[in-house]
Short mmCIF file of C-alpha atoms in Angstrom, two decimals:
data_model
loop_
_atom_site.label_atom_id
_atom_site.label_comp_id
_atom_site.label_asym_id
_atom_site.label_seq_id
_atom_site.Cartn_x
_atom_site.Cartn_y
_atom_site.Cartn_z
CA MET A 1 141.60 96.84 129.55
CA SER A 2 143.64 94.28 127.62
CA ILE A 3 144.42 94.83 124.03
CA PRO A 4 142.35 92.44 121.84
CA LEU A 5 144.17 89.38 120.44
CA ALA A 6 143.55 90.61 116.82
CA GLU A 7 145.40 93.82 117.52
CA ARG A 8 148.19 92.16 119.49
CA LEU A 9 148.82 89.81 116.63
CA ARG A 10 148.38 92.41 113.84
CA PRO A 11 151.09 91.58 111.09
CA LYS A 12 153.74 94.19 110.55
CA THR A 13 155.32 92.71 107.37
CA LEU A 14 154.17 90.95 104.17
CA ASP A 15 155.71 87.76 105.25
CA GLU A 16 153.51 87.83 108.51
CA PHE A 17 150.49 88.60 106.45
CA ALA A 18 148.08 85.62 106.14
CA GLY A 19 145.85 85.02 103.08
CA GLN A 20 145.45 87.00 99.91
CA LYS A 21 148.12 85.04 98.18
CA HIS A 22 146.81 86.09 94.76
CA LEU A 23 147.77 89.64 95.82
CA VAL A 24 150.78 89.43 98.26
CA GLY A 25 152.15 85.90 97.74
CA GLU A 26 155.64 85.49 96.23
CA GLY A 27 155.60 87.04 92.76
CA ALA A 28 151.94 88.26 93.08
CA ILE A 29 150.99 91.53 91.43
CA LEU A 30 150.49 93.81 94.47
CA ARG A 31 153.55 92.46 96.25
CA ARG A 32 155.70 93.23 93.16
CA ALA A 33 154.30 96.79 93.28
CA ILE A 34 155.01 97.22 96.97
CA GLU A 35 158.58 95.83 96.71
CA SER A 36 159.31 98.06 93.72
CA GLY A 37 158.13 101.10 95.56
CA ALA A 38 155.97 102.10 92.57
CA ILE A 39 152.55 101.65 94.04
CA PRO A 40 149.65 103.81 92.72
CA SER A 41 146.59 104.89 94.63
CA ILE A 42 144.55 101.76 95.35
CA LEU A 43 141.14 100.60 96.60
CA LEU A 44 141.06 97.38 98.69
CA TRP A 45 137.59 95.78 98.28
CA GLY A 46 136.62 92.87 100.49
CA PRO A 47 134.64 91.63 103.33
CA PRO A 48 135.50 92.66 106.96
CA GLY A 49 138.37 91.03 108.84
CA VAL A 50 140.51 90.04 105.82
CA GLY A 51 143.38 92.40 106.39
CA LYS A 52 142.46 95.64 104.52
CA THR A 53 143.69 97.99 107.28
CA THR A 54 146.71 95.87 108.06
CA LEU A 55 147.76 95.73 104.45
CA ALA A 56 147.52 99.45 104.19
CA ARG A 57 149.82 100.01 107.22
CA ILE A 58 152.29 97.38 105.97
CA ILE A 59 152.45 99.23 102.56
CA ALA A 60 153.21 102.50 104.24
CA THR A 61 155.89 100.87 106.44
CA GLN A 62 157.50 99.04 103.47
CA LEU A 63 157.63 102.36 101.49
CA LYS A 64 158.82 104.27 104.39
CA ARG A 65 156.00 106.81 103.99
CA PRO A 66 154.07 108.80 106.58
CA PHE A 67 150.80 107.14 107.34
CA TYR A 68 147.51 108.92 107.94
CA GLN A 69 144.35 107.10 108.73
CA LEU A 70 140.71 108.47 108.45
CA SER A 71 137.43 106.75 108.94
CA ALA A 72 134.67 107.81 106.52
CA ILE A 73 132.21 107.44 109.39
CA ASN A 74 133.55 110.39 111.47
CA SER A 75 135.73 112.34 109.03
CA GLY A 76 134.83 115.02 106.55
CA VAL A 77 136.26 117.36 103.88
CA LYS A 78 138.06 119.44 106.66
CA ASP A 79 140.00 116.42 107.78
CA ILE A 80 140.93 115.37 104.27
CA ARG A 81 142.20 118.89 103.43
CA GLU A 82 144.33 119.03 106.75
CA VAL A 83 146.05 115.80 105.55
CA ILE A 84 146.61 117.01 101.98
CA ASP A 85 147.95 120.46 103.20
CA LYS A 86 150.32 118.82 105.60
CA ALA A 87 151.42 116.40 102.74
CA SER A 88 151.98 119.44 100.47
CA SER A 89 153.93 121.23 103.15
CA ASP A 90 156.13 118.22 104.07
CA ALA A 91 156.94 117.53 100.33
CA PHE A 92 158.33 121.02 100.11
CA PHE A 93 160.95 119.95 102.77
CA GLY A 94 161.68 116.73 100.94
CA THR A 95 159.56 114.26 102.97
CA ASN A 96 158.16 111.38 101.05
CA HIS A 97 154.47 111.72 100.01
CA PRO A 98 152.27 110.11 102.68
CA VAL A 99 149.86 107.20 102.51
CA LEU A 100 146.36 108.35 103.29
CA PHE A 101 144.31 105.32 104.36
CA ILE A 102 140.48 105.85 104.39
CA ASP A 103 138.44 103.10 105.97
CA GLU A 104 134.91 102.60 104.65
CA ILE A 105 135.50 105.08 101.79
CA HIS A 106 132.16 104.06 100.37
CA ARG A 107 130.50 106.02 103.22
CA PHE A 108 132.03 109.32 101.84
CA SER A 109 129.59 111.58 99.91
CA LYS A 110 130.42 112.68 96.36
CA ALA A 111 131.72 116.01 97.63
CA GLN A 112 134.02 114.30 100.11
CA GLN A 113 135.31 111.91 97.46
CA ASP A 114 135.71 114.87 95.04
CA SER A 115 138.00 116.63 97.54
CA LEU A 116 140.57 113.71 97.06
CA LEU A 117 140.93 113.99 93.24
CA GLY A 118 143.40 116.72 92.99
CA ALA A 119 145.83 115.33 95.50
CA VAL A 120 145.56 111.88 94.06
CA GLU A 121 146.02 112.98 90.64
CA LYS A 122 149.11 115.17 91.37
CA GLY A 123 150.58 112.35 93.49
CA THR A 124 150.54 114.55 96.65
CA ILE A 125 149.22 111.50 98.54
CA THR A 126 148.92 107.89 97.80
CA LEU A 127 145.43 106.92 98.59
CA ILE A 128 144.38 103.58 99.96
CA GLY A 129 140.72 103.15 100.35
CA ALA A 130 139.11 100.25 102.05
CA THR A 131 135.48 99.20 101.27
CA THR A 132 133.20 96.33 101.78
CA GLU A 133 130.86 97.55 99.04
CA ASN A 134 131.30 97.28 95.26
CA PRO A 135 133.40 100.37 94.32
CA SER A 136 131.76 100.50 90.88
CA PHE A 137 128.62 101.67 92.69
CA GLU A 138 129.98 103.44 95.73
CA VAL A 139 133.07 105.32 94.55
CA ILE A 140 132.78 108.16 92.01
CA SER A 141 133.99 107.35 88.53
CA ALA A 142 136.58 110.17 88.58
CA LEU A 143 138.23 108.73 91.70
CA LEU A 144 137.79 105.10 90.63
CA SER A 145 139.58 105.78 87.33
CA ARG A 146 142.62 107.02 89.22
CA CYS A 147 142.81 104.03 91.45
CA GLN A 148 143.81 100.39 90.98
CA VAL A 149 141.17 98.05 92.55
CA TYR A 150 142.21 94.86 94.36
CA VAL A 151 139.82 92.29 95.64
CA LEU A 152 140.46 90.63 99.01
CA ASN A 153 138.75 87.30 99.85
CA TYR A 154 137.79 85.55 103.10
CA LEU A 155 140.59 83.36 104.45
CA ASP A 156 140.37 79.71 103.71
CA LYS A 157 140.59 76.89 106.15
CA GLU A 158 144.37 76.35 105.84
CA ASP A 159 145.14 80.06 106.53
CA LEU A 160 142.77 80.18 109.52
CA MET A 161 144.26 77.07 111.13
CA GLY A 162 147.69 78.54 110.75
CA LEU A 163 146.59 81.63 112.53
CA VAL A 164 145.19 79.64 115.41
CA CYS A 165 148.41 77.81 115.85
CA TYR A 166 150.42 80.94 115.55
CA ALA A 167 148.28 82.76 118.24
CA SER A 168 148.49 79.78 120.55
CA GLN A 169 152.26 79.58 120.37
CA THR A 170 153.32 83.21 120.14
CA ASP A 171 150.76 85.44 121.86
CA GLU A 172 152.15 86.53 125.26
CA ILE A 173 148.80 85.76 126.93
CA LEU A 174 147.66 82.67 125.13
CA LYS A 175 150.97 80.88 125.27
CA LYS A 176 150.79 80.84 129.15
CA LYS A 177 148.25 78.18 128.77
CA LYS A 178 148.26 74.73 127.16
CA ILE A 179 145.78 74.94 124.34
CA ILE A 180 144.60 71.64 122.92
CA LEU A 181 142.56 71.93 119.68
CA LYS A 182 140.68 68.73 119.57
CA GLU A 183 138.11 69.98 117.12
CA SER A 184 138.05 73.06 114.90
CA ASP A 185 134.87 73.00 112.76
CA ALA A 186 132.91 75.29 115.08
CA LEU A 187 135.80 77.70 115.41
CA LEU A 188 136.12 77.97 111.70
CA ARG A 189 132.37 78.17 111.13
CA LEU A 190 132.01 81.02 113.70
CA SER A 191 134.83 82.93 111.99
CA GLY A 192 133.37 82.75 108.50
CA GLY A 193 136.79 83.47 107.12
CA ASP A 194 137.08 86.65 109.17
CA VAL A 195 140.41 86.82 111.01
CA ARG A 196 139.04 89.26 113.57
CA LYS A 197 136.10 86.99 114.42
CA LEU A 198 138.40 83.98 114.55
CA TYR A 199 140.66 85.67 117.13
CA ASN A 200 137.67 87.02 119.13
CA ALA A 201 136.14 83.52 119.34
CA LEU A 202 139.38 81.98 120.38
CA GLU A 203 140.15 84.60 122.97
CA LEU A 204 136.64 84.53 124.41
CA TYR A 205 136.77 80.72 124.87
CA VAL A 206 140.28 80.71 126.35
CA ASN A 207 139.48 83.36 128.78
CA SER A 208 136.44 81.47 129.93
CA VAL A 209 138.52 78.55 131.03
CA PRO A 210 140.18 79.12 134.44
CA GLU A 211 142.46 76.05 134.12
CA ASP A 212 145.99 76.23 132.63
CA THR A 213 145.05 73.50 130.15
CA VAL A 214 142.40 74.59 127.66
CA GLU A 215 140.73 71.82 125.60
CA ILE A 216 138.77 73.13 122.62
CA THR A 217 135.91 71.02 121.22
CA ASP A 218 133.08 72.17 118.94
CA GLU A 219 130.37 71.67 121.57
CA LYS A 220 132.29 73.59 124.28
CA LEU A 221 133.29 76.42 122.00
CA VAL A 222 129.75 76.96 120.81
CA SER A 223 128.22 76.92 124.21
CA VAL A 224 130.60 79.68 125.39
CA VAL A 225 131.09 81.81 122.33
CA GLN A 226 127.55 81.97 120.84
CA GLN A 227 126.32 83.50 124.00
CA LYS A 228 128.70 86.34 123.67
CA MET A 229 128.87 87.01 119.92
CA VAL A 230 126.13 89.09 118.31
CA LEU A 231 123.62 87.43 116.09
CA TYR A 232 123.73 90.05 113.43
CA ASP A 233 127.05 91.77 112.72
CA LYS A 234 126.50 94.43 110.11
CA SER A 235 130.17 94.34 109.11
CA GLY A 236 130.55 90.62 109.22
CA GLU A 237 129.40 87.27 107.70
CA GLN A 238 125.82 87.71 109.00
CA HIS A 239 125.66 90.84 107.01
CA TYR A 240 125.92 88.94 103.70
CA ASP A 241 123.79 85.97 104.84
CA ILE A 242 120.91 88.16 106.03
CA ILE A 243 120.90 90.35 103.00
CA SER A 244 121.04 87.31 100.79
CA ALA A 245 118.05 85.72 102.59
CA PHE A 246 116.15 89.11 102.43
CA ILE A 247 116.50 89.51 98.73
CA LYS A 248 115.73 85.76 98.06
CA SER A 249 112.63 86.02 100.14
CA ILE A 250 111.28 89.01 98.17
CA ARG A 251 112.19 87.39 94.94
CA GLY A 252 110.38 84.33 96.11
CA SER A 253 107.32 86.38 96.79
CA ASP A 254 107.21 85.76 100.49
CA PRO A 255 106.37 89.06 102.36
CA ASN A 256 106.58 87.40 105.81
CA ALA A 257 110.06 86.33 105.33
CA GLY A 258 110.99 89.64 103.64
CA VAL A 259 109.75 91.69 106.59
CA TYR A 260 111.38 89.32 109.07
CA TYR A 261 114.81 89.68 107.61
CA LEU A 262 114.28 93.39 107.29
CA ALA A 263 113.64 93.50 111.03
CA ARG A 264 116.90 91.39 111.59
CA MET A 265 118.88 94.10 109.79
CA VAL A 266 117.04 97.02 111.41
CA GLU A 267 117.51 95.61 114.89
CA GLY A 268 121.19 94.94 114.06
CA GLY A 269 121.74 98.52 113.18
CA GLU A 270 122.11 98.12 109.40
CA ASP A 271 122.31 101.34 107.30
CA PRO A 272 118.76 101.91 106.11
CA LEU A 273 120.04 103.39 102.76
CA PHE A 274 121.91 100.14 102.21
CA ILE A 275 118.73 98.25 102.45
CA ALA A 276 116.92 100.81 100.30
CA ARG A 277 119.45 100.61 97.53
CA ARG A 278 119.06 96.91 97.40
CA LEU A 279 115.30 97.24 97.00
CA VAL A 280 115.84 99.57 94.02
CA ILE A 281 118.02 97.06 92.32
CA LEU A 282 115.57 94.20 93.07
CA ALA A 283 112.64 96.20 91.73
CA SER A 284 114.30 96.34 88.36
CA GLU A 285 116.16 93.04 88.32
CA ASP A 286 113.50 90.73 89.63
CA ILE A 287 110.22 92.45 88.91
CA GLY A 288 110.96 94.84 85.90
CA ASN A 289 108.24 95.36 83.41
CA ALA A 290 105.92 92.81 85.14
CA ASN A 291 105.08 95.81 87.28
CA PRO A 292 106.96 99.02 86.32
CA MET A 293 105.42 100.80 89.45
CA ALA A 294 107.71 98.66 91.62
CA LEU A 295 110.80 100.53 90.49
CA VAL A 296 108.98 103.86 91.04
CA LEU A 297 107.98 102.89 94.60
CA ALA A 298 111.41 101.50 95.43
CA ASN A 299 113.05 104.62 94.20
CA ASN A 300 110.68 106.83 96.12
CA CYS A 301 111.35 104.66 99.23
CA PHE A 302 115.05 105.29 98.80
CA GLN A 303 114.64 109.05 98.56
CA SER A 304 112.21 109.12 101.46
CA VAL A 305 114.59 107.04 103.68
CA ASN A 306 117.31 109.45 102.93
CA VAL A 307 115.20 112.40 104.04
CA ILE A 308 113.41 110.88 107.01
CA GLY A 309 116.03 108.59 108.54
CA MET A 310 115.43 106.17 111.34
CA PRO A 311 113.33 104.99 113.26
CA GLU A 312 110.44 105.97 110.91
CA ALA A 313 112.34 104.77 107.82
CA ARG A 314 111.62 101.29 108.95
CA ILE A 315 108.02 101.78 108.03
CA LEU A 316 108.79 103.00 104.54
CA LEU A 317 111.17 100.03 104.11
CA SER A 318 108.43 97.57 105.35
CA GLN A 319 105.86 99.06 102.89
CA CYS A 320 108.24 98.70 99.98
CA VAL A 321 109.26 95.09 100.93
CA VAL A 322 105.64 93.95 101.12
CA TYR A 323 104.79 95.64 97.79
CA LEU A 324 107.77 94.17 95.99
CA ALA A 325 107.17 90.73 97.43
CA CYS A 326 103.59 90.70 96.35
CA SER A 327 104.38 91.99 92.86
CA PRO A 328 104.39 89.76 89.80
CA LYS A 329 108.09 88.88 88.85
CA SER A 330 110.09 89.05 85.69
CA ASN A 331 113.85 89.11 85.10
CA ALA A 332 113.58 89.45 81.35
CA SER A 333 115.28 92.78 81.27
CA TYR A 334 118.06 91.58 83.43
CA ARG A 335 118.61 88.42 81.21
CA ALA A 336 118.42 90.63 78.03
CA ILE A 337 121.24 92.95 79.06
CA GLY A 338 123.27 89.99 80.17
CA ALA A 339 122.82 88.20 76.86
CA ALA A 340 123.53 91.46 74.99
CA GLN A 341 126.72 91.88 76.92
CA GLU A 342 127.82 88.40 76.11
CA ALA A 343 127.05 89.00 72.42
CA VAL A 344 129.20 92.15 72.47
CA LYS A 345 132.07 90.42 74.11
CA SER A 346 131.94 87.49 71.69
CA THR A 347 131.45 89.44 68.48
CA GLY A 348 133.39 92.62 69.05
CA ASP A 349 132.66 96.02 67.49
CA LEU A 350 130.19 95.03 64.72
CA SER A 351 129.28 97.68 62.11
CA VAL A 352 125.92 99.53 62.59
CA PRO A 353 123.65 98.86 59.62
CA LEU A 354 123.84 101.58 56.99
CA SER A 355 120.11 102.17 57.11
CA ILE A 356 120.15 103.34 60.73
CA ARG A 357 123.36 105.36 60.73
CA ASN A 358 123.26 109.09 61.35
CA ALA A 359 123.72 111.12 58.09
CA PRO A 360 124.27 114.79 58.86
CA THR A 361 126.39 115.49 55.96
CA LYS A 362 126.02 115.32 52.07
CA LEU A 363 129.08 112.90 52.02
CA MET A 364 127.51 110.48 54.42
CA LYS A 365 124.29 110.48 52.47
CA GLU A 366 126.31 109.72 49.32
CA LEU A 367 127.75 106.80 51.25
CA SER A 368 124.36 105.38 51.76
CA TYR A 369 124.21 106.38 55.45
CA GLY A 370 120.53 106.31 56.46
CA LYS A 371 119.35 104.94 53.10
CA ASP A 372 116.18 102.74 53.19
CA TYR A 373 115.50 103.71 56.83
CA GLN A 374 111.92 103.04 57.76
CA TYR A 375 110.47 105.71 60.03
CA ALA A 376 108.28 103.75 62.36
CA HIS A 377 105.60 106.41 62.69
CA SER A 378 105.05 106.49 58.94
CA GLN A 379 104.38 102.68 58.96
CA GLU A 380 101.06 101.00 59.64
CA GLY A 381 100.48 100.64 63.35
CA ASN A 382 103.67 102.72 63.91
CA PHE A 383 105.70 99.50 63.63
CA ALA A 384 108.69 99.14 61.27
CA PHE A 385 109.22 95.65 59.92
CA ALA A 386 113.02 96.05 59.65
CA GLU A 387 116.12 94.58 61.24
CA PHE A 388 118.04 96.95 63.44
CA LEU A 389 120.71 94.59 64.70
CA PRO A 390 124.10 94.28 62.95
CA ASP A 391 123.98 91.84 60.04
CA GLU A 392 125.95 89.22 61.94
CA LEU A 393 123.31 89.23 64.66
CA SER A 394 120.29 89.29 62.48
CA GLY A 395 117.39 87.52 64.03
CA THR A 396 119.04 87.11 67.45
CA LYS A 397 116.70 87.24 70.29
CA LEU A 398 118.06 88.85 73.42
CA TYR A 399 114.88 89.84 75.04
CA GLU A 400 112.43 87.03 75.66
#
């Protein structure tokens, strides 16, 4: 079987690497760290097909370090310990500390992530984790605090077109044919900024044309490629489009659309826990106290999906989707915390009013800590008519 085009053209140096100029362009922060050789453990966060694995390999090559690669899907604590033990042993004989690349690190459990802490902290390994999920939610705080997070983006039109030209002119198989790119909109649209999908679409089309001259138009490309590319790629652009439509349908109180997009994800092999987590977030963000039971049901759904698994988990998810879609909606709590955070950012560390400060010592009481505090349960109706915000924010409404 022929090696895929994306693998044949995988960049080996930073100069060959396309896109992510904010990280690896001339003078960019990550490039400077790589060239200096002083690179910490890092997390590469971004969508599929933007170069996370390639960048990890380039870093190891540039630093002249041994490179170990694990996938969180089929690796466990035993595999991690084997790499760490080998790194410790090699270091004794003067070998450079290796780069350990973990793909989809967000799929590791807390225990698996915990097993990395000691080696990362001691510098036994340089960890490079790749994730398509927000590391703030998916990576334990202890590991997150020991890593620098870099965000990778989808490639833009200019970068993608450059790669098409490069592939046509340099790939040993493609350059045997005369490729004429008459139109490019469909190719760029099908790629969605994902290099792997771009190369797959290009290779699929070129291989479908027996003649030596290959003319690419939008209509011809779509007629060939769309028949062969999956409609829901759980690690690609459709992943983000479908989950967006799913959330917006429930937020818009449409149970029919909600269940439809749920089915799209289920049939596409999406992780049911990923779906359940999004429902928990939605229950608080978009329903909140308009129906507090929504969060209870969503959380129970998450726990039950975790215990039961597929295929029965689809029934639990469907029940939860219908309930949330049919619930009254309120994002007041979501807006309130957003407004409060903006107030904190703009005003800084304001002093807590003296009346509601803790006063555990005589000195603090002498300094008026807790003075004039109105204990709500001693007031009529258990309501204290007092101001609790800092003086500078007195009267500010954050929750509406």
